[in-house]
Tab-separated table of C-alpha atoms in Angstrom:
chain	number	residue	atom	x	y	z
A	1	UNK	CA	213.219	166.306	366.028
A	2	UNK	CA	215.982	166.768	368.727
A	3	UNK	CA	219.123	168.624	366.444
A	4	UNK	CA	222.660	167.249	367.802
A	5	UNK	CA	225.842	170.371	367.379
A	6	UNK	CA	228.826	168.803	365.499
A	7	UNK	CA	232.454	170.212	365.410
A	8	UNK	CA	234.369	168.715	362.242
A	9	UNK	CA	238.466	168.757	362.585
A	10	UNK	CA	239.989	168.739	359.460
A	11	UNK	CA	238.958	169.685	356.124
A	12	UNK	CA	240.484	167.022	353.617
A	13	UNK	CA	239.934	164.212	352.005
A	14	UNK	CA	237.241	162.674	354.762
A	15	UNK	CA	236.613	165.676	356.767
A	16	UNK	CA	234.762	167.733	353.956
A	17	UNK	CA	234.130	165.222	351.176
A	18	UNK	CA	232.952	162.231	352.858
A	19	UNK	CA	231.261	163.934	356.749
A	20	UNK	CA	230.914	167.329	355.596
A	21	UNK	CA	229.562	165.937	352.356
A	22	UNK	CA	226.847	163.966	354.577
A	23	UNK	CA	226.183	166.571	357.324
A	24	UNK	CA	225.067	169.156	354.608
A	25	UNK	CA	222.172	167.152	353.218
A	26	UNK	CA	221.361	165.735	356.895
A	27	UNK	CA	220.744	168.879	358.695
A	28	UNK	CA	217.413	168.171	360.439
A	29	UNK	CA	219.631	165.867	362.340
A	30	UNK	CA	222.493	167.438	363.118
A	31	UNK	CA	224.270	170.944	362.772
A	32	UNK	CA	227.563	171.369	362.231
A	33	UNK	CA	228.557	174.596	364.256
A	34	UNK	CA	232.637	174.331	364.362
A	35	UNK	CA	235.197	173.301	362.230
A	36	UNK	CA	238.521	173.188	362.443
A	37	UNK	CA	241.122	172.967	360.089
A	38	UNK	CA	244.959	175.380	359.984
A	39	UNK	CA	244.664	176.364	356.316
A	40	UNK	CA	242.858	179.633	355.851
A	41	UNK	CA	241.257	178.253	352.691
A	42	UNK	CA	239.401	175.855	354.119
A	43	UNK	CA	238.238	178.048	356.861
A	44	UNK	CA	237.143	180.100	354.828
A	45	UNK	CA	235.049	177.947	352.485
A	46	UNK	CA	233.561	175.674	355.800
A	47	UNK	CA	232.627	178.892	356.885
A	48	UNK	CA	230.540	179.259	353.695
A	49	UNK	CA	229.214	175.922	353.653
A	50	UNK	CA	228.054	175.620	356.802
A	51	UNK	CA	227.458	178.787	358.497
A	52	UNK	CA	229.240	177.985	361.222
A	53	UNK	CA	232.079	178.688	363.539
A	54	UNK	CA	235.579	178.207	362.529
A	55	UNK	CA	239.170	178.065	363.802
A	56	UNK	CA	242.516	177.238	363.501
A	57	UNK	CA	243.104	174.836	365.969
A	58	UNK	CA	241.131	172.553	367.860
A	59	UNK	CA	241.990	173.381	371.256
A	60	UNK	CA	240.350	176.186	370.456
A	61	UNK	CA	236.746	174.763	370.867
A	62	UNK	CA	238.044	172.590	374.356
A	63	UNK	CA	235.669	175.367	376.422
A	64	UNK	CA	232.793	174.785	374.808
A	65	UNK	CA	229.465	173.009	375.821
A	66	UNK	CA	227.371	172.843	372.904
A	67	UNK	CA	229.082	170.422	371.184
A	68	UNK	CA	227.186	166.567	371.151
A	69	UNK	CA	230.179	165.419	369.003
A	70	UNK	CA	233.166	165.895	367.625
A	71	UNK	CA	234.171	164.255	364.732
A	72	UNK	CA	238.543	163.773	364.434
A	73	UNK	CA	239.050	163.408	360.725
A	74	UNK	CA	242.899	164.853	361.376
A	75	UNK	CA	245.691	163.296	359.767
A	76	UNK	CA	246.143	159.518	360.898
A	77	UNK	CA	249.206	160.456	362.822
A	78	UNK	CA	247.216	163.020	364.984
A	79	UNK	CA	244.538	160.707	365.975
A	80	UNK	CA	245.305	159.447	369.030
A	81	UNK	CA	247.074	162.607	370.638
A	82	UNK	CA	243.567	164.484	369.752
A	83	UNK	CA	241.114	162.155	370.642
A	84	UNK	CA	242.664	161.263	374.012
A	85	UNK	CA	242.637	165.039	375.095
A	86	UNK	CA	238.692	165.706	373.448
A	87	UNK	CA	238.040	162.858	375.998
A	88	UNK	CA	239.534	164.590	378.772
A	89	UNK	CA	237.611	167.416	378.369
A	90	UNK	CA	234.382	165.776	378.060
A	91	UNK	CA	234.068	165.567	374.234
A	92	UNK	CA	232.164	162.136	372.634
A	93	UNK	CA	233.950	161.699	369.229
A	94	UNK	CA	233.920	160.155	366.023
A	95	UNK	CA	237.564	159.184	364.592
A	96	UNK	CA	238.204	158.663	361.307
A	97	UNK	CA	239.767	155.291	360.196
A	98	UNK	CA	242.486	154.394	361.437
A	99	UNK	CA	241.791	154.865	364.539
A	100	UNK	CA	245.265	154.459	366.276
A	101	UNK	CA	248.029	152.322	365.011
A	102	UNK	CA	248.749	150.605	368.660
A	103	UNK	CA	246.322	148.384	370.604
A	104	UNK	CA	247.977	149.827	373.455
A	105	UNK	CA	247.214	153.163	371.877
A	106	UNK	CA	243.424	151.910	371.591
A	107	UNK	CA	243.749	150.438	375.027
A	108	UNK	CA	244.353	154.301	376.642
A	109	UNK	CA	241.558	156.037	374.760
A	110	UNK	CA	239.425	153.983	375.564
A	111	UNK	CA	240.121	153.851	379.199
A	112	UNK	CA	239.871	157.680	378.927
A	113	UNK	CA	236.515	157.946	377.500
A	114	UNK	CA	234.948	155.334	379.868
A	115	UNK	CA	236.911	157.765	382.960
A	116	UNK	CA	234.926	160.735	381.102
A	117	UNK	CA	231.698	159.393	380.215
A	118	UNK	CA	232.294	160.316	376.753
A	119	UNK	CA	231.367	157.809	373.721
A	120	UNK	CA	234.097	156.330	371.440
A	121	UNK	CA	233.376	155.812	367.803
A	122	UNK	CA	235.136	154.778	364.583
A	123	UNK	CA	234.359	155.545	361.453
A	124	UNK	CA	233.890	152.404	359.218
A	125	UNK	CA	231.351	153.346	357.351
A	126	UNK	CA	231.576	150.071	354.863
A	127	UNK	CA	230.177	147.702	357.022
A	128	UNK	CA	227.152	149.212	355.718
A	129	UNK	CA	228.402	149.490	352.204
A	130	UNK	CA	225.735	147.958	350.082
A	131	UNK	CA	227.767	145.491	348.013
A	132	UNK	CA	228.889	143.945	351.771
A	133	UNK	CA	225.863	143.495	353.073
A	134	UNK	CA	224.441	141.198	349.995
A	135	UNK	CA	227.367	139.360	350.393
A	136	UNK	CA	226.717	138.821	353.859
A	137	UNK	CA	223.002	138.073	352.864
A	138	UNK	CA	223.919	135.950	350.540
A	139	UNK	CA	226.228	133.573	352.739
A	140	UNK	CA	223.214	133.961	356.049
A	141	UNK	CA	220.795	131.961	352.390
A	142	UNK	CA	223.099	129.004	352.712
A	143	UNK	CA	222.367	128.835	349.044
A	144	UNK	CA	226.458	128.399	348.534
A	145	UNK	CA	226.552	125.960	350.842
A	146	UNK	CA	229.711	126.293	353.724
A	147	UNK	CA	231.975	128.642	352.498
A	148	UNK	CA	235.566	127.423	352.619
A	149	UNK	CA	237.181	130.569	351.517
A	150	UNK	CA	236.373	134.424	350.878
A	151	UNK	CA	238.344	136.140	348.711
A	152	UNK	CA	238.413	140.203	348.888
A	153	UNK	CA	240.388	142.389	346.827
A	154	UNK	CA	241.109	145.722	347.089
A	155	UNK	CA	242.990	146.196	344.008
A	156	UNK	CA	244.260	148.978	341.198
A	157	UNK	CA	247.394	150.324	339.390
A	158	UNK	CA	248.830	153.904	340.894
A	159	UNK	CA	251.711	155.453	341.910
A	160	UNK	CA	251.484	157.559	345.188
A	161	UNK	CA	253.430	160.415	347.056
A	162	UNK	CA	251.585	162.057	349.749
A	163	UNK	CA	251.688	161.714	353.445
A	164	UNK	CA	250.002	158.335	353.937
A	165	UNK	CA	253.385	156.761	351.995
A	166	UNK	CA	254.948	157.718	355.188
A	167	UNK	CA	255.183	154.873	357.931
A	168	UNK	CA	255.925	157.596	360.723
A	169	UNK	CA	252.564	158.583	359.791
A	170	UNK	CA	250.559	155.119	360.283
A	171	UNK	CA	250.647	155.665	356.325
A	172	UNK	CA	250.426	152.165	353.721
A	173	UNK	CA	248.359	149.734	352.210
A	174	UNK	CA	246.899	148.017	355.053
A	175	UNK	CA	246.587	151.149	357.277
A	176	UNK	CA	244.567	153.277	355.341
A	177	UNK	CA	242.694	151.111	352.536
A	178	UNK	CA	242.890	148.432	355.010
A	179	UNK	CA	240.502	148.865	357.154
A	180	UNK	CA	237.628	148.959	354.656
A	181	UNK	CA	238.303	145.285	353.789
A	182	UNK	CA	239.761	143.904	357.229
A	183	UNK	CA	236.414	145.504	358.971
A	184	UNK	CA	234.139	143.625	356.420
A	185	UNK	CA	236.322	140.391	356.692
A	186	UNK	CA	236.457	139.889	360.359
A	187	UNK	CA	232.523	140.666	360.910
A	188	UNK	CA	232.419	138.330	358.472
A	189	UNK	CA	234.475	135.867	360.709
A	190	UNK	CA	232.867	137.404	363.640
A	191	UNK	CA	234.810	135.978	366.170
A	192	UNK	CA	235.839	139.583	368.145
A	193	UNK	CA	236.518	137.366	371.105
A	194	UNK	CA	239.458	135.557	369.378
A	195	UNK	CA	242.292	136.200	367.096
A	196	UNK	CA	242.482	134.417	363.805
A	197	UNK	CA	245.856	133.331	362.508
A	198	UNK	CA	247.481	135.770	360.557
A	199	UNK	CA	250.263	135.386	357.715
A	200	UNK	CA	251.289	138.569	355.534
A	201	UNK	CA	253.406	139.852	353.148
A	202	UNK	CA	254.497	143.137	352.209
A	203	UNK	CA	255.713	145.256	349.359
A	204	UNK	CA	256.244	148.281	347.882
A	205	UNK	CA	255.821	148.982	344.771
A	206	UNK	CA	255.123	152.046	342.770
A	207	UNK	CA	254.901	154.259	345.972
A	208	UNK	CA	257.593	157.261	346.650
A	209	UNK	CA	257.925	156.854	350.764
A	210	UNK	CA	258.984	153.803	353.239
A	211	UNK	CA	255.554	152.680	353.398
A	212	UNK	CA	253.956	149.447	351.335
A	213	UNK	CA	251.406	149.707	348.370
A	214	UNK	CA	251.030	145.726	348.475
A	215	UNK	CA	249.467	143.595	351.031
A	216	UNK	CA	248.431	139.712	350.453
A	217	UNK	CA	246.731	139.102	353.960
A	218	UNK	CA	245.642	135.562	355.184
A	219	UNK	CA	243.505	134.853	358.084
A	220	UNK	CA	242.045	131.317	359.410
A	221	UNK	CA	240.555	129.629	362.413
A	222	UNK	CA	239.112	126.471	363.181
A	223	UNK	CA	235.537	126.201	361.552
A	224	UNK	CA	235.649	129.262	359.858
A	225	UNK	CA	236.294	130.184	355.974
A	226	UNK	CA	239.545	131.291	355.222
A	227	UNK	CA	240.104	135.021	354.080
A	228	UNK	CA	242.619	135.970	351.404
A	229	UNK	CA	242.796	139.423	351.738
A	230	UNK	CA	244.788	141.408	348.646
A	231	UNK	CA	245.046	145.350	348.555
A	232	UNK	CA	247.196	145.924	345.943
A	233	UNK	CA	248.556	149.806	344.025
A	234	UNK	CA	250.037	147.063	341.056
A	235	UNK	CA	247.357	145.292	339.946
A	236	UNK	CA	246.130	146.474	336.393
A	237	UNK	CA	243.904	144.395	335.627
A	238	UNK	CA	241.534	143.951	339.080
A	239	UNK	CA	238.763	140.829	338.858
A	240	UNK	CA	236.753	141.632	341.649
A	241	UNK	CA	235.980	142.694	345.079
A	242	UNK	CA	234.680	139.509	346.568
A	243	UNK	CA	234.548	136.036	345.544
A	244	UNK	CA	233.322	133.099	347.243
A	245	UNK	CA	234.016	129.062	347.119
A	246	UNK	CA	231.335	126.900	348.993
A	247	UNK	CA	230.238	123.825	348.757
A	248	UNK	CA	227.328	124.190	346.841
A	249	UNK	CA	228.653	127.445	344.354
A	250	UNK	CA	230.461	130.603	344.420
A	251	UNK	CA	230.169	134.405	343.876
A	252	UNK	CA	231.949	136.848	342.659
A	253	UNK	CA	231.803	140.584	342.326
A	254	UNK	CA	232.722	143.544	342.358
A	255	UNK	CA	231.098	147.068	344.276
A	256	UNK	CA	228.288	147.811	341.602
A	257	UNK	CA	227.807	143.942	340.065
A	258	UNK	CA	227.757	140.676	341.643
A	259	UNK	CA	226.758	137.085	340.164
A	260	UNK	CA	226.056	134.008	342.129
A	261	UNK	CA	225.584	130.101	340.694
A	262	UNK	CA	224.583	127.421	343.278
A	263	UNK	CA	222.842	123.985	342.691
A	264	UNK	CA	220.463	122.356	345.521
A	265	UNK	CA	221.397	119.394	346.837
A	266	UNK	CA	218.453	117.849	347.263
A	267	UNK	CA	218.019	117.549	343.573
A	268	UNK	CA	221.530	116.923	343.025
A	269	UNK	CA	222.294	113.154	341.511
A	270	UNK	CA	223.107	110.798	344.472
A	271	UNK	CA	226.326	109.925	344.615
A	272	UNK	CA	228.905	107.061	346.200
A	273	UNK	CA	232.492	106.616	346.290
A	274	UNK	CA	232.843	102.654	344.977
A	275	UNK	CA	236.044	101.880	346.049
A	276	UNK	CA	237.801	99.893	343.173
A	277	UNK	CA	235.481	101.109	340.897
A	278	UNK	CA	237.156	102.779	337.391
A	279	UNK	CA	235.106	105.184	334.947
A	280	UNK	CA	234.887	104.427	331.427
A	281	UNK	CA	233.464	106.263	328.550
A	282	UNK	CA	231.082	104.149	326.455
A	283	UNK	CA	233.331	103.507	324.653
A	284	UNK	CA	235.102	101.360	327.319
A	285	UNK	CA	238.003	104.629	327.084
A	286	UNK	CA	239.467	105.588	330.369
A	287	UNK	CA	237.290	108.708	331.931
A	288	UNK	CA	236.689	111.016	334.893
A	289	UNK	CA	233.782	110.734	337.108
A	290	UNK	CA	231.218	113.283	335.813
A	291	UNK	CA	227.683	114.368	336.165
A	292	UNK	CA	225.238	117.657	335.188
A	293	UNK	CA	224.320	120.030	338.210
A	294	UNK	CA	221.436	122.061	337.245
A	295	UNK	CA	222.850	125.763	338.040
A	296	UNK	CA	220.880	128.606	339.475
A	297	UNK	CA	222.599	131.931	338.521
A	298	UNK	CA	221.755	135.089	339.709
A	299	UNK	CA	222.790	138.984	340.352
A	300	UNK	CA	222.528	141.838	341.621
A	301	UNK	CA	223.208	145.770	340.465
A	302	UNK	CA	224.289	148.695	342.904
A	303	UNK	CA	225.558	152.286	342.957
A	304	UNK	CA	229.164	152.437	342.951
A	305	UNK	CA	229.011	155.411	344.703
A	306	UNK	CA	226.769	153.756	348.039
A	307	UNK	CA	229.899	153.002	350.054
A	308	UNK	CA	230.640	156.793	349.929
A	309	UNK	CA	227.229	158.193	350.438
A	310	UNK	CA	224.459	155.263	351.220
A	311	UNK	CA	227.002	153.147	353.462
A	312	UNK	CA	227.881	156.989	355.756
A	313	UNK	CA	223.928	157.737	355.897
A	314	UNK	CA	223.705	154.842	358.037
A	315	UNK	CA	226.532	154.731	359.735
A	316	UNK	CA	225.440	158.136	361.164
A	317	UNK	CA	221.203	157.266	360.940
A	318	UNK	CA	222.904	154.802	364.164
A	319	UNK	CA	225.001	158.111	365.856
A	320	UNK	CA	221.382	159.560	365.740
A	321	UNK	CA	219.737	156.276	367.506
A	322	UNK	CA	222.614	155.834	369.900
A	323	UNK	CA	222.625	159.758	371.436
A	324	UNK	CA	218.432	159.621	371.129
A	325	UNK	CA	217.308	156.569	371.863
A	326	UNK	CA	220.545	155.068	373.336
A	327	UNK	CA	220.974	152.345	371.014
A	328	UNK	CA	224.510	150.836	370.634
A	329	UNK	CA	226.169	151.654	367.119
A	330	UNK	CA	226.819	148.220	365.445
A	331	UNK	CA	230.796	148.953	365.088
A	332	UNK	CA	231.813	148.892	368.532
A	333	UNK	CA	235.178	149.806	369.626
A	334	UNK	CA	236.626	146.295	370.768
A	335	UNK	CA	235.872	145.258	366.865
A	336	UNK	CA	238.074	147.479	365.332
A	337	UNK	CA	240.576	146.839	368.924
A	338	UNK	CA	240.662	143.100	366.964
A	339	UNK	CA	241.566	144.911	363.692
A	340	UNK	CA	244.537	146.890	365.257
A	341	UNK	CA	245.786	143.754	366.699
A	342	UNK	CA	245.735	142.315	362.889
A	343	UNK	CA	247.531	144.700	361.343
A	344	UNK	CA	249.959	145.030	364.453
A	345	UNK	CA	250.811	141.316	363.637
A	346	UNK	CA	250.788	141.369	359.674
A	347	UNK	CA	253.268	144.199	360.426
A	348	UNK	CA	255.217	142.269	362.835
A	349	UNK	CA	255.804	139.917	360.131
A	350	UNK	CA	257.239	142.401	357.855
A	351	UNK	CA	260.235	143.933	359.421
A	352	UNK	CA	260.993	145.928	356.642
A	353	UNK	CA	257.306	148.003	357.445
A	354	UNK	CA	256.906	147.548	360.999
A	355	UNK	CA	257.082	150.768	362.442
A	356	UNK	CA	258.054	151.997	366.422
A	357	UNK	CA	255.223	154.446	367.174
A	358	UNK	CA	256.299	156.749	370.335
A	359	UNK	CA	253.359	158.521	372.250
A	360	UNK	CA	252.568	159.674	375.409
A	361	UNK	CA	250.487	157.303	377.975
């Protein structure tokens, strides 16, 4: 089995805990021989862990040619500086979410990789979180009928004071838990080709920097369900993840748990609108028009933990596929280009969070 080199930037929160995590138990695959990251620490300890090179900066592995991928899990705000110059020297590369807080910004990097030859990827690993994808089995049944709205919270109760409560540094709500939920909602729209309507509004709450802990996001087109989108730092009491209103039942759930009730209309009473007609108890007592559905209810039981483990295994099982066999990764880059354009707008909306980003073209 053909091994692919990886170089890892960054040791945080996603470099080490959610790829580094992955790579280590998926080394038939691929080797991790560089990382990068400037605290001696976490040198030190990749060094350990993987056996591998490591350095302080990243420009320090620019000259090298036995590197299949490199996989950017830097600070947001160093994103698309990085990326763009990995691509001019020839580097394919992984970037964490989110990507680059500009479609223009998108726009450039991905001009640059197509000028190199190199492959652009994004890390959304929960399309493929297993909760999502028996939602989106669920509404391919047609058991709940059309679906006239999906509703998808991202919701809990903290205060916050790192670096992603900074706007300067594409930090907030939407930007960083964002585009977990706004990735499954528009491939559940999926309409790349178009751009919904969007309406948002903003807050912030419990967090200690200029960036917002609340976002209510709403996105429609013609023909397609609306989304109500909530991520939310002040909600204490969370009800679920997803839940769904069609016209023949709902869902709702939540990452590990979902129930589903529909009825079939084909042994649904018949019904007809009598115009003039009034509904009466028999008692002759003024009533509402009423009948018994017989329900179906069912369920379903995951690991919480899938979105963080299961949902990456495939998300890189298709990095394997696409430098082996040369099969296209199912999140391709003009997707998440949609997604930037989305939060662009809901940001555009809220003055008060709609930050200039300055880079170089």
């Amino acid at each position: 089995m053909k091994q692919l080199n990886l170089a890892i930037l960054g040791q945080g929160r996603s470099g080490r805990d959610i790829h580094g995590l992955h790579l280590k138990s998926d080394t038939e695959r691929f080797k991790v021989v560089a990382v990068v990251d400037p605290i001696p620490e976490r040198r030190e300890r990749a060094a350990r862990e993987f056996g591998c090179d490591v350095f302080a900066d990243y420009r320090d592995i620019l000259g090298r040619k036995d590197i299949d991928l490199v996989v950017n899990a830097t600070p947001s705000f160093l994103h698309y500086d990085i990326t763009k110059d990995l691509f001019e020297h020839g580097f394919n590369v992984l970037t964490e979410k989110p990507f680059v807080p500009t479609v223009e910004q998108f726009d450039i990097l991905k001009s640059a990789a197509e000028k190199h030859g190199c492959k652009m990827l994004i890390f959304q690993q929960s399309r493929f979180a297993a909760y999502f994808l028996k939602v989106k089995e669920i509404i391919a049944s047609g058991v709940l009928g059309r679906i006239a709205q999906v509703s998808i919270q991202f919701n809990g109760y903290a205060r916050r004071w790192d670096w992603q409560c900074l706007l300067e540094n594409n930090g907030g709500a939407l930007a960083n838990t964002g585009p977990h939920p706004l990735d499954q909602a528009l491939n559940i729209l999926d309409m790349y080709d178009k751009m919904p309507d969007v309406f948002c509004r903003m807050d912030s709450l419990n967090v200690f920097g200029d960036a917002e802990d609340y976002c209510k996001l709403i996105l429609s087109y013609p023909g397609k369900p609306v989304i109500d989108l909530e991520i939310s730092s002040a909600d204490a009491y969370p009800l679920y993840t997803y839940k769904l209103e069609g016209s023949c039942g709902s869902l709702k759930g939540n990452m590990s748990h979902i129930d589903w009730k529909y009825f079939k209309p084909s042994e649904a009473p018949e019904q007809h609108n009598v115009v003039g007609a009034y509904y009466t108890t028999p008692e002759k007592l003024p009533a509402y028009c009423g009948e018994t559905l017989k329900w179906y209810e069912e369920s379903w039981d995951g690991d919480p933990q899938a979105p963080f483990i299961a949902a990456v295994r495939i998300y890189y099982d298709q990095i394997y596929r696409l430098f082996t066999e040369g099969v296209p990764h199912e999140v391709r880059p003009e997707q998440v280009r949609q997604q930037i354009a989305v939060t662009r707008e809901a940001h555009r909306q809220n003055p008060g969070f709609d930050h200039v980003f300055k880079f170089k073209k």
